[in-house]
XYZ file of N, CA and C in Angstrom:
522
model
N 0.841 -1.171 0.000
C 0.000 0.000 0.000
C 0.896 1.247 0.000
N 0.609 2.188 -0.868
C 1.417 3.403 -0.955
C 0.871 4.467 0.000
N 1.747 5.343 0.413
C 1.374 6.434 1.304
C 1.395 7.732 0.517
N 0.361 8.551 0.687
C 0.310 9.856 0.035
C 0.625 10.941 1.053
N 1.314 11.964 0.611
C 1.708 13.069 1.464
C 1.157 14.374 0.923
N 0.983 15.333 1.821
C 0.664 16.699 1.441
C 1.860 17.529 1.888
N 2.443 18.292 0.971
C 3.616 19.096 1.294
C 3.277 20.565 1.099
N 3.344 21.312 2.175
C 3.113 22.749 2.142
C 4.468 23.412 1.985
N 4.582 24.356 1.048
C 5.878 24.974 0.778
C 5.791 26.486 0.843
N 6.946 27.088 1.003
C 7.097 28.539 0.958
C 8.369 28.834 0.185
N 8.346 29.852 -0.641
C 9.525 30.212 -1.426
C 10.515 31.061 -0.648
N 10.168 31.445 0.569
C 11.115 32.117 1.450
C 11.206 31.310 2.733
N 12.224 31.565 3.517
C 12.405 30.806 4.752
C 11.300 31.140 5.748
N 10.507 30.150 6.081
C 9.438 30.275 7.068
C 9.561 29.145 8.081
N 10.783 28.772 8.389
C 11.001 27.627 9.270
C 10.284 27.799 10.606
N 10.343 29.003 11.200
C 9.679 29.234 12.481
C 8.166 29.090 12.348
N 7.601 29.628 11.264
C 6.161 29.529 11.052
C 5.747 28.066 10.891
N 6.497 27.317 10.087
C 6.151 25.917 9.857
C 6.398 25.067 11.099
N 7.409 25.420 11.901
C 7.642 24.687 13.145
C 6.459 24.890 14.093
N 5.990 26.137 14.209
C 4.826 26.411 15.048
C 3.590 25.687 14.558
N 3.389 25.677 13.237
C 2.241 24.969 12.668
C 2.351 23.469 12.910
N 3.562 22.925 12.746
C 3.772 21.490 12.957
C 3.464 21.100 14.407
N 3.956 21.881 15.364
C 3.699 21.567 16.774
C 2.223 21.707 17.113
N 1.558 22.725 16.564
C 0.122 22.899 16.814
C -0.671 21.740 16.214
N -0.315 21.329 14.993
C -1.001 20.189 14.370
C -0.768 18.906 15.164
N 0.446 18.729 15.674
C 0.729 17.538 16.487
C -0.116 17.538 17.755
N -0.247 18.707 18.387
C -1.077 18.804 19.600
C -2.532 18.516 19.268
N -3.039 19.075 18.167
C -4.418 18.801 17.753
C -4.599 17.337 17.381
N -3.602 16.756 16.716
C -3.658 15.351 16.318
C -3.838 14.466 17.548
N -3.097 14.784 18.621
C -3.205 14.003 19.857
C -4.577 14.140 20.492
N -5.223 15.275 20.310
C -6.542 15.520 20.918
C -7.699 15.143 20.004
N -7.406 14.711 18.784
C -8.486 14.467 17.834
C -8.906 13.014 17.738
N -8.082 12.102 18.231
C -8.447 10.695 18.114
C -9.606 10.384 19.042
N -10.504 9.540 18.586
C -11.718 9.226 19.341
C -11.389 8.394 20.571
N -11.931 8.810 21.671
C -11.777 8.091 22.922
C -12.705 6.879 22.885
N -12.165 5.697 23.077
C -12.978 4.479 23.003
C -14.098 4.434 24.041
N -13.944 5.180 25.142
C -14.983 5.175 26.160
C -16.190 6.021 25.761
N -15.977 6.942 24.812
C -17.058 7.803 24.387
C -17.840 7.140 23.270
N -19.124 7.373 23.263
C -19.950 6.794 22.215
C -20.208 7.841 21.141
N -19.138 8.119 20.355
C -19.252 9.056 19.252
C -19.290 8.282 17.953
N -19.969 8.846 16.983
C -19.937 8.250 15.670
C -18.678 8.713 14.970
N -18.214 7.941 13.984
C -16.997 8.289 13.275
C -17.054 9.667 12.648
N -18.237 10.149 12.275
C -18.368 11.476 11.688
C -18.011 12.578 12.674
N -18.017 12.266 13.973
C -17.715 13.267 14.984
C -16.227 13.362 15.300
N -15.390 12.568 14.673
C -13.962 12.595 14.924
C -13.324 13.594 13.966
N -12.537 14.494 14.495
C -11.864 15.498 13.682
C -10.627 14.879 13.035
N -10.502 15.024 11.752
C -9.348 14.483 11.026
C -8.251 15.533 10.969
N -7.167 15.281 11.652
C -5.995 16.149 11.644
C -4.875 15.361 10.981
N -4.159 15.971 10.048
C -3.076 15.229 9.399
C -1.914 14.981 10.354
N -1.338 13.829 10.237
C -0.130 13.525 11.001
C 1.019 14.291 10.357
N 1.835 14.937 11.165
C 2.981 15.703 10.668
C 4.208 14.804 10.692
N 4.926 14.790 9.560
C 6.123 13.961 9.463
C 7.413 14.766 9.584
N 7.426 15.993 9.020
C 8.676 16.759 9.034
C 8.403 18.202 8.628
N 9.183 19.115 9.188
C 9.183 20.499 8.716
C 10.610 21.012 8.756
N 10.930 21.920 7.848
C 12.281 22.463 7.832
C 12.520 23.366 6.637
N 13.776 23.746 6.463
C 14.192 24.580 5.344
C 14.735 23.720 4.215
N 14.529 24.171 3.008
C 15.082 23.538 1.820
C 16.434 24.187 1.562
N 17.500 23.427 1.603
C 18.851 23.984 1.465
C 19.108 24.576 0.088
N 18.569 23.954 -0.956
C 18.856 24.400 -2.318
C 17.967 25.551 -2.793
N 16.767 25.693 -2.243
C 15.826 26.673 -2.783
C 15.552 27.848 -1.852
N 16.156 27.892 -0.686
C 15.973 28.952 0.303
C 14.532 29.086 0.795
N 13.739 28.070 0.634
C 12.362 28.071 1.109
C 12.201 27.116 2.275
N 10.959 26.922 2.683
C 10.638 26.014 3.787
C 9.524 25.081 3.366
N 9.363 23.999 4.133
C 8.318 23.036 3.799
C 7.835 22.317 5.043
N 6.634 21.760 4.914
C 5.992 20.997 5.975
C 5.382 19.767 5.323
N 5.790 18.580 5.761
C 5.305 17.328 5.183
C 4.291 16.712 6.138
N 3.071 16.486 5.596
C 1.974 15.953 6.393
C 1.320 14.785 5.670
N 0.546 14.064 6.425
C -0.300 13.014 5.872
C -1.328 13.647 4.935
N -1.569 13.027 3.800
C -2.597 13.496 2.880
C -3.944 12.977 3.366
N -4.903 13.873 3.508
C -6.243 13.485 3.940
C -7.206 13.671 2.791
N -8.019 12.676 2.564
C -9.064 12.772 1.553
C -10.358 13.086 2.292
N -10.901 14.253 2.023
C -12.088 14.693 2.733
C -13.350 14.307 2.000
N -14.374 13.990 2.778
C -15.692 13.698 2.232
C -16.544 14.947 2.277
N -17.829 14.751 2.372
C -18.751 15.889 2.361
C -19.382 16.137 3.723
N -18.719 15.747 4.795
C -19.258 15.953 6.138
C -19.411 17.435 6.436
N -20.514 17.806 7.084
C -20.736 19.197 7.438
C -20.509 19.426 8.931
N -19.939 18.449 9.610
C -19.764 18.581 11.060
C -18.375 19.094 11.420
N -17.624 19.580 10.447
C -16.250 20.003 10.686
C -16.094 21.083 11.732
N -16.944 22.117 11.712
C -16.819 23.210 12.679
C -17.084 22.724 14.103
N -18.105 21.897 14.269
C -18.424 21.346 15.589
C -17.260 20.494 16.086
N -16.708 19.666 15.212
C -15.603 18.792 15.601
C -14.337 19.588 15.913
N -14.095 20.639 15.130
C -12.942 21.489 15.405
C -13.096 22.125 16.785
N -14.272 22.617 17.088
C -14.527 23.207 18.401
C -14.291 22.222 19.529
N -14.766 20.994 19.343
C -14.554 19.955 20.368
C -13.077 19.631 20.548
N -12.346 19.506 19.422
C -10.918 19.186 19.506
C -10.142 20.338 20.147
N -10.504 21.585 19.814
C -9.824 22.732 20.417
C -10.109 22.781 21.924
N -11.347 22.498 22.321
C -11.674 22.463 23.750
C -10.878 21.361 24.445
N -10.812 20.191 23.822
C -10.058 19.074 24.404
C -8.578 19.430 24.530
N -8.037 20.096 23.509
C -6.645 20.529 23.539
C -6.412 21.495 24.696
N -7.298 22.480 24.841
C -7.114 23.489 25.869
C -7.465 23.001 27.270
N -8.176 21.887 27.375
C -8.492 21.318 28.687
C -7.565 20.162 29.069
N -6.608 19.850 28.186
C -5.687 18.731 28.451
C -4.921 18.982 29.746
N -4.744 17.927 30.521
C -4.002 18.033 31.777
C -2.552 18.403 31.485
N -1.974 19.216 32.350
C -0.582 19.613 32.190
C 0.313 18.386 32.273
N 1.232 18.260 31.323
C 2.192 17.161 31.344
C 3.364 17.487 30.430
N 4.466 16.814 30.670
C 5.644 16.956 29.805
C 5.297 16.510 28.385
N 4.495 15.462 28.286
C 4.126 14.888 26.991
C 3.381 15.878 26.098
N 2.496 16.665 26.678
C 1.747 17.610 25.847
C 2.385 18.990 25.803
N 3.625 19.117 26.258
C 4.371 20.357 26.131
C 4.076 21.413 27.178
N 3.338 21.035 28.222
C 2.987 21.997 29.264
C 3.157 21.350 30.631
N 4.395 21.112 31.061
C 4.605 20.389 32.313
C 4.249 21.179 33.566
N 4.135 22.505 33.470
C 3.945 23.317 34.671
C 2.561 23.947 34.774
N 1.612 23.510 33.932
C 0.235 24.004 33.986
C 0.164 25.526 33.865
N 0.781 26.045 32.817
C 0.757 27.477 32.542
C 0.014 27.709 31.239
N -0.223 28.968 30.906
C -0.861 29.315 29.637
C 0.208 29.763 28.661
N 0.086 29.304 27.415
C 1.034 29.622 26.366
C 1.235 28.402 25.482
N 2.356 28.368 24.781
C 2.692 27.241 23.905
C 4.208 27.202 23.792
N 4.798 26.034 23.498
C 6.257 25.934 23.480
C 6.949 26.863 22.476
N 6.271 27.239 21.397
C 6.857 28.142 20.400
C 5.814 29.173 19.989
N 6.289 30.290 19.464
C 5.378 31.238 18.841
C 4.881 30.611 17.553
N 3.712 31.017 17.107
C 3.217 30.545 15.824
C 2.664 31.734 15.055
N 1.912 31.480 14.031
C 1.422 32.578 13.210
C -0.065 32.425 12.922
N -0.681 33.533 12.618
C -2.020 33.574 12.041
C -1.764 34.076 10.630
N -1.754 33.165 9.671
C -1.284 33.533 8.334
C 0.194 33.866 8.451
N 0.577 35.053 8.032
C 1.967 35.474 8.151
C 2.229 36.347 9.358
N 1.232 36.517 10.236
C 1.359 37.404 11.388
C 1.764 36.624 12.626
N 2.844 37.070 13.265
C 3.344 36.411 14.469
C 2.289 36.427 15.576
N 2.138 35.282 16.229
C 1.274 35.162 17.402
C 2.158 34.734 18.567
N 2.319 35.620 19.539
C 3.194 35.347 20.674
C 2.550 34.333 21.614
N 3.356 33.415 22.126
C 2.853 32.366 23.010
C 3.695 32.194 24.258
N 4.360 33.252 24.713
C 5.198 33.142 25.908
C 4.384 32.576 27.061
N 5.027 31.726 27.861
C 4.341 31.109 28.996
C 4.024 32.152 30.061
N 2.882 31.991 30.711
C 2.521 32.849 31.836
C 3.310 32.411 33.065
N 3.243 33.212 34.121
C 3.968 32.853 35.339
C 3.248 31.783 36.139
N 1.951 31.591 35.891
C 1.181 30.588 36.619
C 0.022 30.092 35.794
N -0.862 29.324 36.426
C -1.960 28.714 35.700
C -3.334 29.050 36.238
N -3.475 30.183 36.923
C -4.802 30.517 37.456
C -5.546 31.449 36.495
N -6.764 31.814 36.846
C -7.608 32.638 35.967
C -6.968 33.987 35.663
N -6.338 34.619 36.640
C -5.691 35.909 36.398
C -4.566 35.773 35.377
N -3.853 34.653 35.397
C -2.780 34.427 34.421
C -3.356 34.265 33.017
N -4.496 33.571 32.899
C -5.115 33.410 31.580
C -5.574 34.756 31.041
N -6.190 35.560 31.892
C -6.651 36.885 31.468
C -5.465 37.742 31.031
N -4.352 37.683 31.755
C -3.151 38.429 31.369
C -2.609 37.931 30.033
N -2.623 36.617 29.820
C -2.163 36.054 28.546
C -3.040 36.561 27.405
N -4.342 36.475 27.564
C -5.284 36.923 26.545
C -5.121 38.424 26.293
N -4.998 39.192 27.359
C -4.854 40.652 27.252
C -3.563 41.033 26.525
N -2.429 40.444 26.943
C -1.127 40.867 26.428
C -0.721 40.193 25.120
N -0.992 38.889 25.000
C -0.485 38.130 23.846
C -1.496 37.945 22.731
N -2.746 38.227 22.979
C -3.736 38.104 21.918
C -4.240 39.483 21.499
N -5.104 40.106 22.299
C -5.702 41.376 21.898
C -4.666 42.501 21.864
N -3.927 42.674 22.933
C -2.931 43.750 22.983
C -1.890 43.639 21.876
N -1.416 42.432 21.632
C -0.415 42.214 20.581
C -0.967 42.598 19.212
N -2.203 42.182 18.908
C -2.799 42.514 17.615
C -2.993 44.025 17.468
N -3.386 44.699 18.533
C -3.547 46.151 18.469
C -2.207 46.843 18.234
N -1.149 46.370 18.901
C 0.170 46.964 18.678
C 0.614 46.755 17.232
N 0.332 45.579 16.670
C 0.678 45.338 15.266
C -0.094 46.258 14.329
N -1.350 46.545 14.670
C -2.159 47.432 13.833
C -1.582 48.851 13.836
N -0.956 49.242 14.928
C -0.261 50.520 14.988
C -1.153 51.741 15.136
N -2.406 51.578 15.443
C -3.319 52.709 15.619
C -3.191 53.200 17.060
N -2.484 54.311 17.254
C -2.190 54.809 18.596
C -3.444 55.152 19.400
N -4.474 55.667 18.726
C -5.716 55.987 19.419
C -6.340 54.722 20.003
N -6.399 53.633 19.204
C -6.953 52.363 19.697
C -6.093 51.763 20.802
N -4.790 51.842 20.629
C -3.872 51.297 21.645
C -4.066 52.026 22.970
N -4.147 53.353 22.917
C -4.349 54.135 24.144
C -5.689 53.812 24.790
N -6.738 53.685 23.971
C -8.055 53.350 24.529
C -8.017 51.968 25.161
N -7.372 51.006 24.504
C -7.228 49.657 25.034
C -6.503 49.689 26.384
N -5.348 50.352 26.409
C -4.524 50.360 27.621
C -5.155 51.143 28.768
N -5.863 52.229 28.443
C -6.438 53.079 29.490
C -7.803 52.602 29.972
N -8.671 52.224 29.024
C -10.067 51.973 29.373
C -10.498 50.512 29.376
N -9.939 49.713 28.487
C -10.462 48.351 28.317
C -9.619 47.306 29.045
N -8.323 47.257 28.787
C -7.464 46.224 29.388
C -7.559 46.184 30.912
N -7.575 47.338 31.602
C -7.674 47.277 33.071
C -8.996 46.690 33.575
N -10.019 46.681 32.723
C -11.334 46.165 33.130
C -11.644 44.791 32.524
N -10.732 44.256 31.763
C -10.972 42.996 31.049
C -11.405 41.877 31.990
N -10.839 41.836 33.177
C -11.172 40.772 34.139
C -12.662 40.719 34.456
N -13.369 41.840 34.320
C -14.804 41.864 34.624
C -15.603 40.959 33.691
N -15.117 40.766 32.474
C -15.800 39.878 31.531
C -15.802 38.422 32.009
N -14.889 38.105 32.906
C -14.719 36.729 33.353
C -15.180 36.507 34.792
N -15.796 37.507 35.384
C -16.335 37.339 36.737
C -17.361 36.211 36.740
N -17.217 35.299 37.668
C -18.161 34.184 37.793
C -17.931 33.053 36.807
N -16.863 33.137 36.026
C -16.565 32.101 35.031
C -15.326 31.336 35.483
N -15.371 30.031 35.412
C -14.225 29.212 35.740
C -13.321 29.101 34.517
N -12.111 29.565 34.650
C -11.122 29.483 33.566
C -10.234 28.286 33.837
N -10.167 27.356 32.847
C -9.330 26.170 33.020
C -8.348 26.086 31.899
């Protein structure tokens, strides 16, 4: 039986971007397999490609990511399954195996949203205040700084960021 691969390429060096994508896909892959104890139908299992390799091409100055080729059907449950897999990923118990041995918020490497850097520095702890700080500084605040609109940045820093915790009052953050 032959194996088919999907190879994502870039004509410029994007090794860091592809490394972040590879690690994120590996984490999702681990969270996407169906738990035998659960009574889910096969249509409810999210198909994530297995990652085989990522790196730079020495001869072409580009980068590549080698993954399992997936043949997709016409299932319409993809968004629901993606949501479930993302929840499972974010609720995974802290361990060395899943790249988070100290139960903190973040990820082992920075990654990208398209070509835009997404910072993933680890928080100092794993409680709700640490998650809010991560979301404030590494998600919303970072995107606003990249946008470069000083009026929005000032409004965020003065009026919104200091009150962000109020959105999470009464909510358990895990």
